[in-house]
Amino acid sequence: MIEHKEHFHGSDLEKIEQIYGIRKEEITSFSANINPFGISPLLKETLCKHMDAITTYPDREYSALREAIAAYTGAAKEHILVGNGSTELISLFIQITAPKKALLFAPTYSEYEREISLCGGTTYYYQLQEENDFKLDLTDFIQNLDSELDLLVICNPNNPTSSALTNTQMREILAACKKNHTYVLVDETYVEFTEDISLYSSIPLAKEYDNLIVLRGTSKFFAAPGLRLGYAVTGNGSLLEEIHTKKNPWTINSLAAVAGEIMFGDNAYIEKTKSFISSERKRMYDAFNANPAFYVYPAHANFLLVKLLKDELNADLLFDAAIKEKLMIRNCATFPSLNNKFIRFCIMSSDKNDELLSCLFHAAESCTK
Ligand SMILES: Cc1ncc(COP(=O)(O)O)c(C=O)c1O
């Protein structure tokens, strides 16, 4: 087993190639959280017919794209802003609002803190309790909210815990934060994978709360991380205006804009993805739940967080066992407040999920003999 000084982001297949000598094309990434169906078939069939789109500059307003997003999300077109992946929008929003004091849940996705510190702000953490399955204790959270806070960032469903807040809970948070003039940035990168998006998405709240900005992307659900297409929804007109004036024009290329218009309308693919993820998530959850070597947390996104319960078992060991089978999971030791007793993996095809299951169960069994 190699020394695990290195940890891999879900997309670091090149590093794996160097270290383990496995060709990246042969690796199934259970750590990138990407829809196993690949891109929308409608997109695949039709995008090449739109090649000529690159001969002109994109529409500065991205009007047709924003219309497609409005139809897909139910948001008002004038509340939608598009960006080069949700990453560009996270960074633009944080640069523009320049929060001095920001609050994140722990554990969560690391990019927010990086961006906040680049802009000179300080990040505080509210710990999600393991004993409570990393679900937020809403009453305690609201009672202890700091009135000096400039920004609260909520990843919903949360990466890596797969826990989620309903929009009823979000409404309480938004109301409390509005009193304190605190912005709430909700990253909904994984929300389309939830069992019932109408219970979890905060987009409908954008009309009511001008301290809310919701972010989404196409990297995970639409399996298009290379396209770099994301969008934000906010009902705050002056914030929209400010982002729009400070943002570079044309950060989404013409083909990505057309791709968005096509894929947001591929209802068959969207429904197929939702129902597959939902049934496979339940199947994987039930299997891990029945094995005493593991504790699996209730999952709302397309990935599961699992705790390793046996003393002899750790994430380095399981990562190694899986990568030797060309299956790449996420060692969660680098997430603040987690350690190498936690792994995360996403839902891939049924066959690959079975392979991972048998590999991890076998490794757990053989190390405790
Ligand atoms: C929670 C979360 N937000 C944002 C991103 C980045 O998304 P995008 O590719 O849309 O920039 C990721 C990628 O892993 C993520 O997990």
mmCIF file of C-alpha atoms and ligand atoms in Angstrom:
data_model
loop_
_atom_site.group_PDB
_atom_site.id
_atom_site.type_symbol
_atom_site.label_atom_id
_atom_site.label_comp_id
_atom_site.label_asym_id
_atom_site.label_seq_id
_atom_site.Cartn_x
_atom_site.Cartn_y
_atom_site.Cartn_z
ATOM 1 C CA MET A 1 0.000 0.000 0.000
ATOM 2 C CA ILE A 2 1.359 3.463 -0.819
ATOM 3 C CA GLU A 3 1.724 6.227 1.761
ATOM 4 C CA HIS A 4 -1.276 8.484 1.373
ATOM 5 C CA LYS A 5 0.216 11.920 1.462
ATOM 6 C CA GLU A 6 -1.639 12.640 -1.747
ATOM 7 C CA HIS A 7 -5.388 12.950 -1.936
ATOM 8 C CA PHE A 8 -7.276 13.070 -5.147
ATOM 9 C CA HIS A 9 -10.019 15.365 -6.301
ATOM 10 C CA GLY A 10 -12.636 13.466 -8.278
ATOM 11 C CA SER A 11 -11.079 14.687 -11.508
ATOM 12 C CA ASP A 12 -7.433 13.922 -10.718
ATOM 13 C CA LEU A 13 -7.273 10.866 -12.941
ATOM 14 C CA GLU A 14 -3.936 12.008 -14.372
ATOM 15 C CA LYS A 15 -2.347 11.760 -10.915
ATOM 16 C CA ILE A 16 -3.716 8.254 -10.443
ATOM 17 C CA GLU A 17 -2.307 7.322 -13.820
ATOM 18 C CA GLN A 18 1.165 8.460 -12.707
ATOM 19 C CA ILE A 19 1.088 6.918 -9.247
ATOM 20 C CA TYR A 20 -0.648 3.605 -9.880
ATOM 21 C CA GLY A 21 0.245 3.073 -13.520
ATOM 22 C CA ILE A 22 -3.384 2.563 -14.537
ATOM 23 C CA ARG A 23 -4.573 4.248 -17.737
ATOM 24 C CA LYS A 24 -7.126 6.907 -16.888
ATOM 25 C CA GLU A 25 -9.545 5.648 -19.559
ATOM 26 C CA GLU A 26 -9.791 2.374 -17.644
ATOM 27 C CA ILE A 27 -10.719 3.965 -14.308
ATOM 28 C CA THR A 28 -14.330 4.276 -13.188
ATOM 29 C CA SER A 29 -14.519 7.411 -11.105
ATOM 30 C CA PHE A 30 -16.824 6.997 -8.138
ATOM 31 C CA SER A 31 -15.413 10.226 -6.771
ATOM 32 C CA ALA A 32 -16.388 12.777 -9.439
ATOM 33 C CA ASN A 33 -20.151 12.578 -8.681
ATOM 34 C CA ILE A 34 -21.071 12.625 -12.364
ATOM 35 C CA ASN A 35 -24.246 11.141 -13.908
ATOM 36 C CA PRO A 36 -23.273 7.644 -15.169
ATOM 37 C CA PHE A 37 -25.499 7.969 -18.273
ATOM 38 C CA GLY A 38 -23.087 10.528 -19.744
ATOM 39 C CA ILE A 39 -24.380 13.522 -21.659
ATOM 40 C CA SER A 40 -27.949 13.927 -22.906
ATOM 41 C CA PRO A 41 -28.536 11.845 -26.076
ATOM 42 C CA LEU A 42 -30.427 14.756 -27.581
ATOM 43 C CA LEU A 43 -27.350 16.932 -27.062
ATOM 44 C CA LYS A 44 -25.076 14.328 -28.611
ATOM 45 C CA GLU A 45 -27.291 14.031 -31.679
ATOM 46 C CA THR A 46 -27.867 17.715 -32.296
ATOM 47 C CA LEU A 47 -24.930 19.784 -31.044
ATOM 48 C CA CYS A 48 -22.790 19.164 -34.126
ATOM 49 C CA LYS A 49 -25.509 20.739 -36.289
ATOM 50 C CA HIS A 50 -24.841 23.996 -34.434
ATOM 51 C CA MET A 51 -21.088 24.206 -35.101
ATOM 52 C CA ASP A 52 -21.524 27.473 -36.992
ATOM 53 C CA ALA A 53 -22.500 29.095 -33.704
ATOM 54 C CA ILE A 54 -18.788 29.624 -33.037
ATOM 55 C CA THR A 55 -18.481 31.954 -36.019
ATOM 56 C CA THR A 56 -20.228 34.721 -34.093
ATOM 57 C CA TYR A 57 -19.865 36.170 -30.606
ATOM 58 C CA PRO A 58 -22.411 34.812 -28.168
ATOM 59 C CA ASP A 59 -25.409 36.988 -27.308
ATOM 60 C CA ARG A 60 -24.142 39.182 -24.433
ATOM 61 C CA GLU A 61 -27.428 38.673 -22.624
ATOM 62 C CA TYR A 62 -27.593 34.912 -23.331
ATOM 63 C CA SER A 63 -31.288 35.462 -23.806
ATOM 64 C CA ALA A 64 -32.249 32.083 -25.355
ATOM 65 C CA LEU A 65 -30.127 30.181 -22.827
ATOM 66 C CA ARG A 66 -31.669 32.060 -19.885
ATOM 67 C CA GLU A 67 -35.109 31.332 -21.301
ATOM 68 C CA ALA A 68 -34.285 27.601 -21.420
ATOM 69 C CA ILE A 69 -33.024 27.756 -17.810
ATOM 70 C CA ALA A 70 -36.186 29.604 -16.762
ATOM 71 C CA ALA A 71 -38.339 26.882 -18.328
ATOM 72 C CA TYR A 72 -36.230 24.154 -16.693
ATOM 73 C CA THR A 73 -36.060 25.651 -13.191
ATOM 74 C CA GLY A 74 -39.246 27.706 -12.901
ATOM 75 C CA ALA A 75 -37.138 30.808 -12.076
ATOM 76 C CA ALA A 76 -37.983 34.171 -13.638
ATOM 77 C CA LYS A 77 -35.738 34.806 -16.653
ATOM 78 C CA GLU A 78 -34.733 38.233 -15.325
ATOM 79 C CA HIS A 79 -33.447 36.590 -12.116
ATOM 80 C CA ILE A 80 -31.023 34.310 -13.991
ATOM 81 C CA LEU A 81 -27.337 34.942 -14.591
ATOM 82 C CA VAL A 82 -25.116 32.471 -16.437
ATOM 83 C CA GLY A 83 -21.456 31.714 -15.758
ATOM 84 C CA ASN A 84 -18.475 29.555 -16.641
ATOM 85 C CA GLY A 85 -19.457 26.694 -14.333
ATOM 86 C CA SER A 86 -20.774 27.325 -10.851
ATOM 87 C CA THR A 87 -17.127 27.910 -9.886
ATOM 88 C CA GLU A 88 -17.040 31.236 -11.764
ATOM 89 C CA LEU A 89 -20.266 32.301 -10.078
ATOM 90 C CA ILE A 90 -19.080 31.332 -6.567
ATOM 91 C CA SER A 91 -15.987 33.381 -7.116
ATOM 92 C CA LEU A 92 -17.754 36.381 -8.725
ATOM 93 C CA PHE A 93 -20.356 36.558 -5.992
ATOM 94 C CA ILE A 94 -17.753 36.370 -3.215
ATOM 95 C CA GLN A 95 -15.478 38.917 -4.921
ATOM 96 C CA ILE A 96 -18.329 41.364 -5.352
ATOM 97 C CA THR A 97 -19.854 41.055 -1.891
ATOM 98 C CA ALA A 98 -16.397 40.706 -0.224
ATOM 99 C CA PRO A 99 -17.666 39.163 3.023
ATOM 100 C CA LYS A 100 -15.524 39.948 6.076
ATOM 101 C CA LYS A 101 -17.192 37.243 8.110
ATOM 102 C CA ALA A 102 -18.563 34.118 6.484
ATOM 103 C CA LEU A 103 -20.054 30.962 7.886
ATOM 104 C CA LEU A 104 -19.945 27.465 6.392
ATOM 105 C CA PHE A 105 -21.126 24.114 7.610
ATOM 106 C CA ALA A 106 -18.462 21.529 8.413
ATOM 107 C CA PRO A 107 -17.780 19.334 6.619
ATOM 108 C CA THR A 108 -18.476 20.887 3.241
ATOM 109 C CA TYR A 109 -17.023 21.579 -0.219
ATOM 110 C CA SER A 110 -13.677 23.384 0.108
ATOM 111 C CA GLU A 111 -13.919 25.957 -2.688
ATOM 112 C CA TYR A 112 -15.999 28.480 -0.703
ATOM 113 C CA GLU A 113 -13.372 28.918 1.988
ATOM 114 C CA ARG A 114 -10.592 29.325 -0.569
ATOM 115 C CA GLU A 115 -12.520 32.071 -2.332
ATOM 116 C CA ILE A 116 -13.489 33.837 0.916
ATOM 117 C CA SER A 117 -9.891 33.923 2.109
ATOM 118 C CA LEU A 118 -8.657 35.133 -1.305
ATOM 119 C CA CYS A 119 -10.983 38.109 -0.821
ATOM 120 C CA GLY A 120 -9.601 38.790 2.672
ATOM 121 C CA GLY A 121 -12.566 37.375 4.608
ATOM 122 C CA THR A 122 -12.577 35.032 7.586
ATOM 123 C CA THR A 123 -14.466 31.753 7.500
ATOM 124 C CA TYR A 124 -16.168 30.304 10.559
ATOM 125 C CA TYR A 125 -17.654 26.832 10.718
ATOM 126 C CA TYR A 126 -20.837 25.442 12.180
ATOM 127 C CA GLN A 127 -20.229 21.777 12.881
ATOM 128 C CA LEU A 128 -22.790 19.302 11.551
ATOM 129 C CA GLN A 129 -22.984 16.537 14.134
ATOM 130 C CA GLU A 130 -22.030 13.021 13.147
ATOM 131 C CA GLU A 131 -24.407 11.607 15.815
ATOM 132 C CA ASN A 132 -27.215 13.447 14.031
ATOM 133 C CA ASP A 133 -26.234 11.961 10.632
ATOM 134 C CA PHE A 134 -24.737 15.367 9.707
ATOM 135 C CA LYS A 135 -28.231 16.859 9.580
ATOM 136 C CA LEU A 136 -28.504 20.465 10.675
ATOM 137 C CA ASP A 137 -29.994 21.196 14.104
ATOM 138 C CA LEU A 138 -32.042 24.102 12.805
ATOM 139 C CA THR A 139 -33.156 25.508 16.163
ATOM 140 C CA ASP A 140 -29.652 25.531 17.595
ATOM 141 C CA PHE A 141 -28.250 26.973 14.392
ATOM 142 C CA ILE A 142 -30.707 29.860 14.237
ATOM 143 C CA GLN A 143 -30.423 30.613 17.951
ATOM 144 C CA ASN A 144 -26.661 30.931 17.629
ATOM 145 C CA LEU A 145 -26.512 32.914 14.381
ATOM 146 C CA ASP A 146 -24.018 35.752 14.601
ATOM 147 C CA SER A 147 -25.732 39.039 13.659
ATOM 148 C CA GLU A 148 -22.414 40.377 12.305
ATOM 149 C CA LEU A 149 -22.220 37.678 9.658
ATOM 150 C CA ASP A 150 -21.952 38.923 6.036
ATOM 151 C CA LEU A 151 -22.358 35.589 4.283
ATOM 152 C CA LEU A 152 -23.659 32.105 4.945
ATOM 153 C CA VAL A 153 -22.873 29.437 2.341
ATOM 154 C CA ILE A 154 -24.986 26.284 2.242
ATOM 155 C CA CYS A 155 -24.249 23.409 -0.085
ATOM 156 C CA ASN A 156 -27.620 21.682 -0.540
ATOM 157 C CA PRO A 157 -27.486 18.687 -0.743
ATOM 158 C CA ASN A 158 -24.177 18.937 1.020
ATOM 159 C CA ASN A 159 -20.931 17.581 -0.376
ATOM 160 C CA PRO A 160 -19.642 15.247 1.164
ATOM 161 C CA THR A 161 -22.387 14.324 3.671
ATOM 162 C CA SER A 162 -25.266 13.981 1.137
ATOM 163 C CA SER A 163 -27.552 15.519 3.798
ATOM 164 C CA ALA A 164 -30.089 18.107 2.627
ATOM 165 C CA LEU A 165 -32.272 20.898 3.959
ATOM 166 C CA THR A 166 -35.856 21.253 2.776
ATOM 167 C CA ASN A 167 -36.937 24.619 1.420
ATOM 168 C CA THR A 168 -39.185 24.998 4.484
ATOM 169 C CA GLN A 169 -36.050 24.846 6.664
ATOM 170 C CA MET A 170 -34.244 27.134 4.232
ATOM 171 C CA ARG A 171 -37.028 29.688 4.549
ATOM 172 C CA GLU A 172 -36.400 29.908 8.325
ATOM 173 C CA ILE A 173 -32.685 30.398 7.732
ATOM 174 C CA LEU A 174 -33.319 33.056 5.087
ATOM 175 C CA ALA A 175 -35.718 34.977 7.331
ATOM 176 C CA ALA A 176 -33.218 34.944 10.236
ATOM 177 C CA CYS A 177 -30.350 35.984 7.950
ATOM 178 C CA LYS A 178 -32.373 38.760 6.314
ATOM 179 C CA LYS A 179 -32.872 40.421 9.701
ATOM 180 C CA ASN A 180 -29.080 40.483 10.083
ATOM 181 C CA HIS A 181 -28.429 41.622 6.476
ATOM 182 C CA THR A 182 -26.598 38.346 5.805
ATOM 183 C CA TYR A 183 -26.410 36.984 2.267
ATOM 184 C CA VAL A 184 -27.189 33.289 1.865
ATOM 185 C CA LEU A 185 -25.459 31.512 -1.020
ATOM 186 C CA VAL A 186 -27.058 28.125 -1.708
ATOM 187 C CA ASP A 187 -25.044 25.797 -3.920
ATOM 188 C CA GLU A 188 -27.525 23.404 -5.560
ATOM 189 C CA THR A 189 -25.006 21.508 -7.679
ATOM 190 C CA TYR A 190 -26.600 18.206 -6.558
ATOM 191 C CA VAL A 191 -30.239 19.212 -6.016
ATOM 192 C CA GLU A 192 -31.611 17.584 -9.186
ATOM 193 C CA PHE A 193 -30.615 14.198 -7.750
ATOM 194 C CA THR A 194 -32.913 14.536 -4.701
ATOM 195 C CA GLU A 195 -36.012 12.390 -4.451
ATOM 196 C CA ASP A 196 -38.356 15.363 -4.916
ATOM 197 C CA ILE A 197 -36.741 18.575 -6.092
ATOM 198 C CA SER A 198 -39.829 20.626 -5.217
ATOM 199 C CA LEU A 199 -39.110 19.925 -1.521
ATOM 200 C CA TYR A 200 -35.417 20.800 -1.656
ATOM 201 C CA SER A 201 -34.736 23.530 -4.191
ATOM 202 C CA SER A 202 -34.599 27.106 -2.917
ATOM 203 C CA ILE A 203 -35.184 28.632 -6.349
ATOM 204 C CA PRO A 204 -38.873 29.397 -5.591
ATOM 205 C CA LEU A 205 -37.688 31.446 -2.564
ATOM 206 C CA ALA A 206 -35.663 33.829 -4.750
ATOM 207 C CA LYS A 207 -38.762 35.910 -5.462
ATOM 208 C CA GLU A 208 -39.293 36.455 -1.739
ATOM 209 C CA TYR A 209 -35.816 36.804 -0.246
ATOM 210 C CA ASP A 210 -33.408 39.279 -1.804
ATOM 211 C CA ASN A 211 -30.585 37.991 0.428
ATOM 212 C CA LEU A 212 -30.645 34.665 -1.429
ATOM 213 C CA ILE A 213 -28.502 33.582 -4.377
ATOM 214 C CA VAL A 214 -28.849 30.029 -5.686
ATOM 215 C CA LEU A 215 -26.165 28.378 -7.828
ATOM 216 C CA ARG A 216 -26.449 25.416 -10.131
ATOM 217 C CA GLY A 217 -24.312 23.834 -12.812
ATOM 218 C CA THR A 218 -24.358 21.212 -15.532
ATOM 219 C CA SER A 219 -21.182 19.342 -14.507
ATOM 220 C CA LYS A 220 -22.815 16.654 -12.379
ATOM 221 C CA PHE A 221 -26.460 16.027 -13.290
ATOM 222 C CA PHE A 222 -25.907 16.673 -17.005
ATOM 223 C CA ALA A 223 -22.472 14.995 -16.955
ATOM 224 C CA ALA A 224 -20.829 17.943 -18.705
ATOM 225 C CA PRO A 225 -17.963 19.239 -16.504
ATOM 226 C CA GLY A 226 -15.902 20.109 -19.577
ATOM 227 C CA LEU A 227 -18.624 22.369 -20.936
ATOM 228 C CA ARG A 228 -18.227 24.815 -18.007
ATOM 229 C CA LEU A 229 -21.826 25.982 -17.844
ATOM 230 C CA GLY A 230 -23.429 27.154 -14.616
ATOM 231 C CA TYR A 231 -26.125 29.580 -13.571
ATOM 232 C CA ALA A 232 -27.254 31.664 -10.623
ATOM 233 C CA VAL A 233 -30.731 32.720 -9.573
ATOM 234 C CA THR A 234 -31.369 35.737 -7.399
ATOM 235 C CA GLY A 235 -34.262 38.140 -6.965
ATOM 236 C CA ASN A 236 -31.839 40.880 -5.872
ATOM 237 C CA GLY A 237 -31.879 43.307 -8.808
ATOM 238 C CA SER A 238 -28.994 45.494 -7.665
ATOM 239 C CA LEU A 239 -26.762 42.496 -6.991
ATOM 240 C CA LEU A 240 -27.572 41.088 -10.434
ATOM 241 C CA GLU A 241 -26.781 44.418 -12.013
ATOM 242 C CA GLU A 242 -23.470 44.674 -10.167
ATOM 243 C CA ILE A 243 -22.379 41.148 -11.080
ATOM 244 C CA HIS A 244 -23.419 41.751 -14.652
ATOM 245 C CA THR A 245 -21.377 44.940 -14.981
ATOM 246 C CA LYS A 246 -18.250 43.533 -13.317
ATOM 247 C CA LYS A 247 -18.348 40.155 -15.053
ATOM 248 C CA ASN A 248 -16.284 39.618 -18.200
ATOM 249 C CA PRO A 249 -18.535 39.350 -21.250
ATOM 250 C CA TRP A 250 -18.884 36.032 -23.116
ATOM 251 C CA THR A 251 -17.485 33.730 -20.421
ATOM 252 C CA ILE A 252 -19.764 31.060 -21.874
ATOM 253 C CA ASN A 253 -18.846 30.141 -25.416
ATOM 254 C CA SER A 254 -21.505 29.898 -28.145
ATOM 255 C CA LEU A 255 -21.474 26.091 -28.235
ATOM 256 C CA ALA A 256 -21.928 25.783 -24.470
ATOM 257 C CA ALA A 257 -24.838 28.222 -24.714
ATOM 258 C CA VAL A 258 -26.502 26.144 -27.442
ATOM 259 C CA ALA A 259 -25.748 22.951 -25.491
ATOM 260 C CA GLY A 260 -27.609 24.363 -22.505
ATOM 261 C CA GLU A 261 -30.622 25.271 -24.613
ATOM 262 C CA ILE A 262 -30.740 21.675 -25.884
ATOM 263 C CA MET A 263 -30.069 19.649 -22.760
ATOM 264 C CA PHE A 264 -32.378 21.475 -20.367
ATOM 265 C CA GLY A 265 -35.186 20.327 -22.661
ATOM 266 C CA ASP A 266 -34.212 16.628 -22.806
ATOM 267 C CA ASN A 267 -37.000 15.466 -20.507
ATOM 268 C CA ALA A 268 -36.605 11.754 -21.230
ATOM 269 C CA TYR A 269 -32.937 11.853 -20.142
ATOM 270 C CA ILE A 270 -33.740 14.005 -17.104
ATOM 271 C CA GLU A 271 -36.479 11.631 -15.902
ATOM 272 C CA LYS A 272 -34.420 8.517 -16.643
ATOM 273 C CA THR A 273 -31.508 9.906 -14.597
ATOM 274 C CA LYS A 274 -33.720 10.818 -11.658
ATOM 275 C CA SER A 275 -35.395 7.442 -11.428
ATOM 276 C CA PHE A 276 -32.157 5.463 -11.912
ATOM 277 C CA ILE A 277 -30.242 7.428 -9.270
ATOM 278 C CA SER A 278 -33.107 7.127 -6.847
ATOM 279 C CA SER A 279 -33.393 3.327 -7.148
ATOM 280 C CA GLU A 280 -29.624 2.665 -7.176
ATOM 281 C CA ARG A 281 -29.076 4.999 -4.218
ATOM 282 C CA LYS A 282 -31.622 3.000 -2.239
ATOM 283 C CA ARG A 283 -30.079 -0.308 -3.310
ATOM 284 C CA MET A 284 -26.549 0.796 -2.330
ATOM 285 C CA TYR A 285 -27.793 2.349 0.907
ATOM 286 C CA ASP A 286 -29.597 -0.867 1.892
ATOM 287 C CA ALA A 287 -26.563 -3.018 1.101
ATOM 288 C CA PHE A 288 -24.156 -0.903 3.185
ATOM 289 C CA ASN A 289 -26.732 -0.528 5.923
ATOM 290 C CA ALA A 290 -26.902 -4.303 6.256
ATOM 291 C CA ASN A 291 -23.111 -4.710 6.624
ATOM 292 C CA PRO A 292 -21.829 -4.229 10.217
ATOM 293 C CA ALA A 293 -18.402 -3.037 8.981
ATOM 294 C CA PHE A 294 -19.960 0.193 7.663
ATOM 295 C CA TYR A 295 -22.268 2.997 8.699
ATOM 296 C CA VAL A 296 -23.974 4.695 5.765
ATOM 297 C CA TYR A 297 -25.537 8.122 6.205
ATOM 298 C CA PRO A 298 -28.955 8.893 4.721
ATOM 299 C CA ALA A 299 -28.273 10.243 1.221
ATOM 300 C CA HIS A 300 -30.047 12.871 -0.871
ATOM 301 C CA ALA A 301 -27.416 13.499 -3.558
ATOM 302 C CA ASN A 302 -26.002 10.996 -6.079
ATOM 303 C CA PHE A 303 -23.272 9.960 -3.630
ATOM 304 C CA LEU A 304 -23.085 8.228 -0.274
ATOM 305 C CA LEU A 305 -20.902 9.007 2.719
ATOM 306 C CA VAL A 306 -19.855 5.910 4.620
ATOM 307 C CA LYS A 307 -18.084 5.545 7.976
ATOM 308 C CA LEU A 308 -15.742 2.610 8.493
ATOM 309 C CA LEU A 309 -16.572 0.967 11.795
ATOM 310 C CA LYS A 310 -13.887 -1.685 12.200
ATOM 311 C CA ASP A 311 -10.638 -0.648 13.895
ATOM 312 C CA GLU A 312 -8.545 -2.326 11.203
ATOM 313 C CA LEU A 313 -10.348 -0.538 8.380
ATOM 314 C CA ASN A 314 -9.450 2.886 7.009
ATOM 315 C CA ALA A 315 -10.015 4.955 3.880
ATOM 316 C CA ASP A 316 -6.434 4.567 2.577
ATOM 317 C CA LEU A 317 -6.801 0.829 2.643
ATOM 318 C CA LEU A 318 -10.164 0.861 0.859
ATOM 319 C CA PHE A 319 -8.959 3.419 -1.692
ATOM 320 C CA ASP A 320 -6.074 1.120 -2.500
ATOM 321 C CA ALA A 321 -8.241 -1.990 -2.731
ATOM 322 C CA ALA A 322 -10.674 -0.200 -5.059
ATOM 323 C CA ILE A 323 -8.104 1.476 -7.318
ATOM 324 C CA LYS A 324 -6.445 -1.897 -7.915
ATOM 325 C CA GLU A 325 -9.792 -2.900 -9.416
ATOM 326 C CA LYS A 326 -9.742 0.374 -11.407
ATOM 327 C CA LEU A 327 -12.510 1.811 -9.228
ATOM 328 C CA MET A 328 -11.765 5.209 -7.701
ATOM 329 C CA ILE A 329 -13.498 6.282 -4.487
ATOM 330 C CA ARG A 330 -13.004 9.466 -2.440
ATOM 331 C CA ASN A 331 -10.930 9.260 0.705
ATOM 332 C CA CYS A 332 -12.584 11.910 2.915
ATOM 333 C CA ALA A 333 -9.585 12.549 5.178
ATOM 334 C CA THR A 334 -8.996 15.959 3.585
ATOM 335 C CA PHE A 335 -12.445 17.310 4.420
ATOM 336 C CA PRO A 336 -12.273 19.497 7.517
ATOM 337 C CA SER A 337 -13.767 17.594 10.476
ATOM 338 C CA LEU A 338 -13.727 14.205 8.725
ATOM 339 C CA ASN A 339 -10.830 11.742 8.830
ATOM 340 C CA ASN A 340 -9.640 8.552 7.220
ATOM 341 C CA LYS A 341 -12.542 6.602 8.682
ATOM 342 C CA PHE A 342 -14.797 8.104 5.980
ATOM 343 C CA ILE A 343 -15.205 7.360 2.301
ATOM 344 C CA ARG A 344 -17.537 8.816 -0.319
ATOM 345 C CA PHE A 345 -18.601 7.277 -3.601
ATOM 346 C CA CYS A 346 -21.199 8.179 -6.191
ATOM 347 C CA ILE A 347 -23.753 6.104 -8.054
ATOM 348 C CA MET A 348 -22.438 4.683 -11.328
ATOM 349 C CA SER A 349 -23.960 1.960 -13.572
ATOM 350 C CA SER A 350 -25.587 -0.991 -11.754
ATOM 351 C CA ASP A 351 -22.770 -3.345 -12.810
ATOM 352 C CA LYS A 352 -20.063 -0.979 -11.644
ATOM 353 C CA ASN A 353 -21.919 -0.360 -8.379
ATOM 354 C CA ASP A 354 -21.989 -4.113 -7.820
ATOM 355 C CA GLU A 355 -18.264 -4.326 -8.535
ATOM 356 C CA LEU A 356 -17.527 -1.587 -6.018
ATOM 357 C CA LEU A 357 -19.790 -3.132 -3.436
ATOM 358 C CA SER A 358 -18.156 -6.518 -3.687
ATOM 359 C CA CYS A 359 -14.650 -5.001 -3.704
ATOM 360 C CA LEU A 360 -15.281 -2.905 -0.553
ATOM 361 C CA PHE A 361 -17.111 -5.701 1.267
ATOM 362 C CA HIS A 362 -14.364 -8.149 0.430
ATOM 363 C CA ALA A 363 -11.636 -5.730 1.595
ATOM 364 C CA ALA A 364 -13.515 -5.112 4.841
ATOM 365 C CA GLU A 365 -13.930 -8.824 5.445
ATOM 366 C CA SER A 366 -10.351 -9.793 4.674
ATOM 367 C CA CYS A 367 -8.801 -7.088 6.845
ATOM 368 C CA THR A 368 -10.781 -8.168 9.916
ATOM 369 C CA LYS A 369 -9.974 -11.874 9.663
HETATM 370 C C1 LIG B 1 -20.644 21.352 -4.229
HETATM 371 C C2 LIG B 1 -19.954 21.705 -5.495
HETATM 372 N N1 LIG B 1 -20.127 22.929 -6.023
HETATM 373 C C3 LIG B 1 -19.503 23.284 -7.159
HETATM 374 C C4 LIG B 1 -18.671 22.412 -7.836
HETATM 375 C C5 LIG B 1 -18.011 22.872 -9.093
HETATM 376 O O1 LIG B 1 -18.949 22.825 -10.105
HETATM 377 P P1 LIG B 1 -18.744 23.429 -11.589
HETATM 378 O O2 LIG B 1 -18.115 22.372 -12.401
HETATM 379 O O3 LIG B 1 -20.146 23.759 -12.015
HETATM 380 O O4 LIG B 1 -17.902 24.648 -11.483
HETATM 381 C C6 LIG B 1 -18.454 21.119 -7.313
HETATM 382 C C7 LIG B 1 -17.541 20.187 -7.982
HETATM 383 O O5 LIG B 1 -17.128 19.155 -7.505
HETATM 384 C C8 LIG B 1 -19.124 20.745 -6.119
HETATM 385 O O6 LIG B 1 -18.984 19.529 -5.581
#
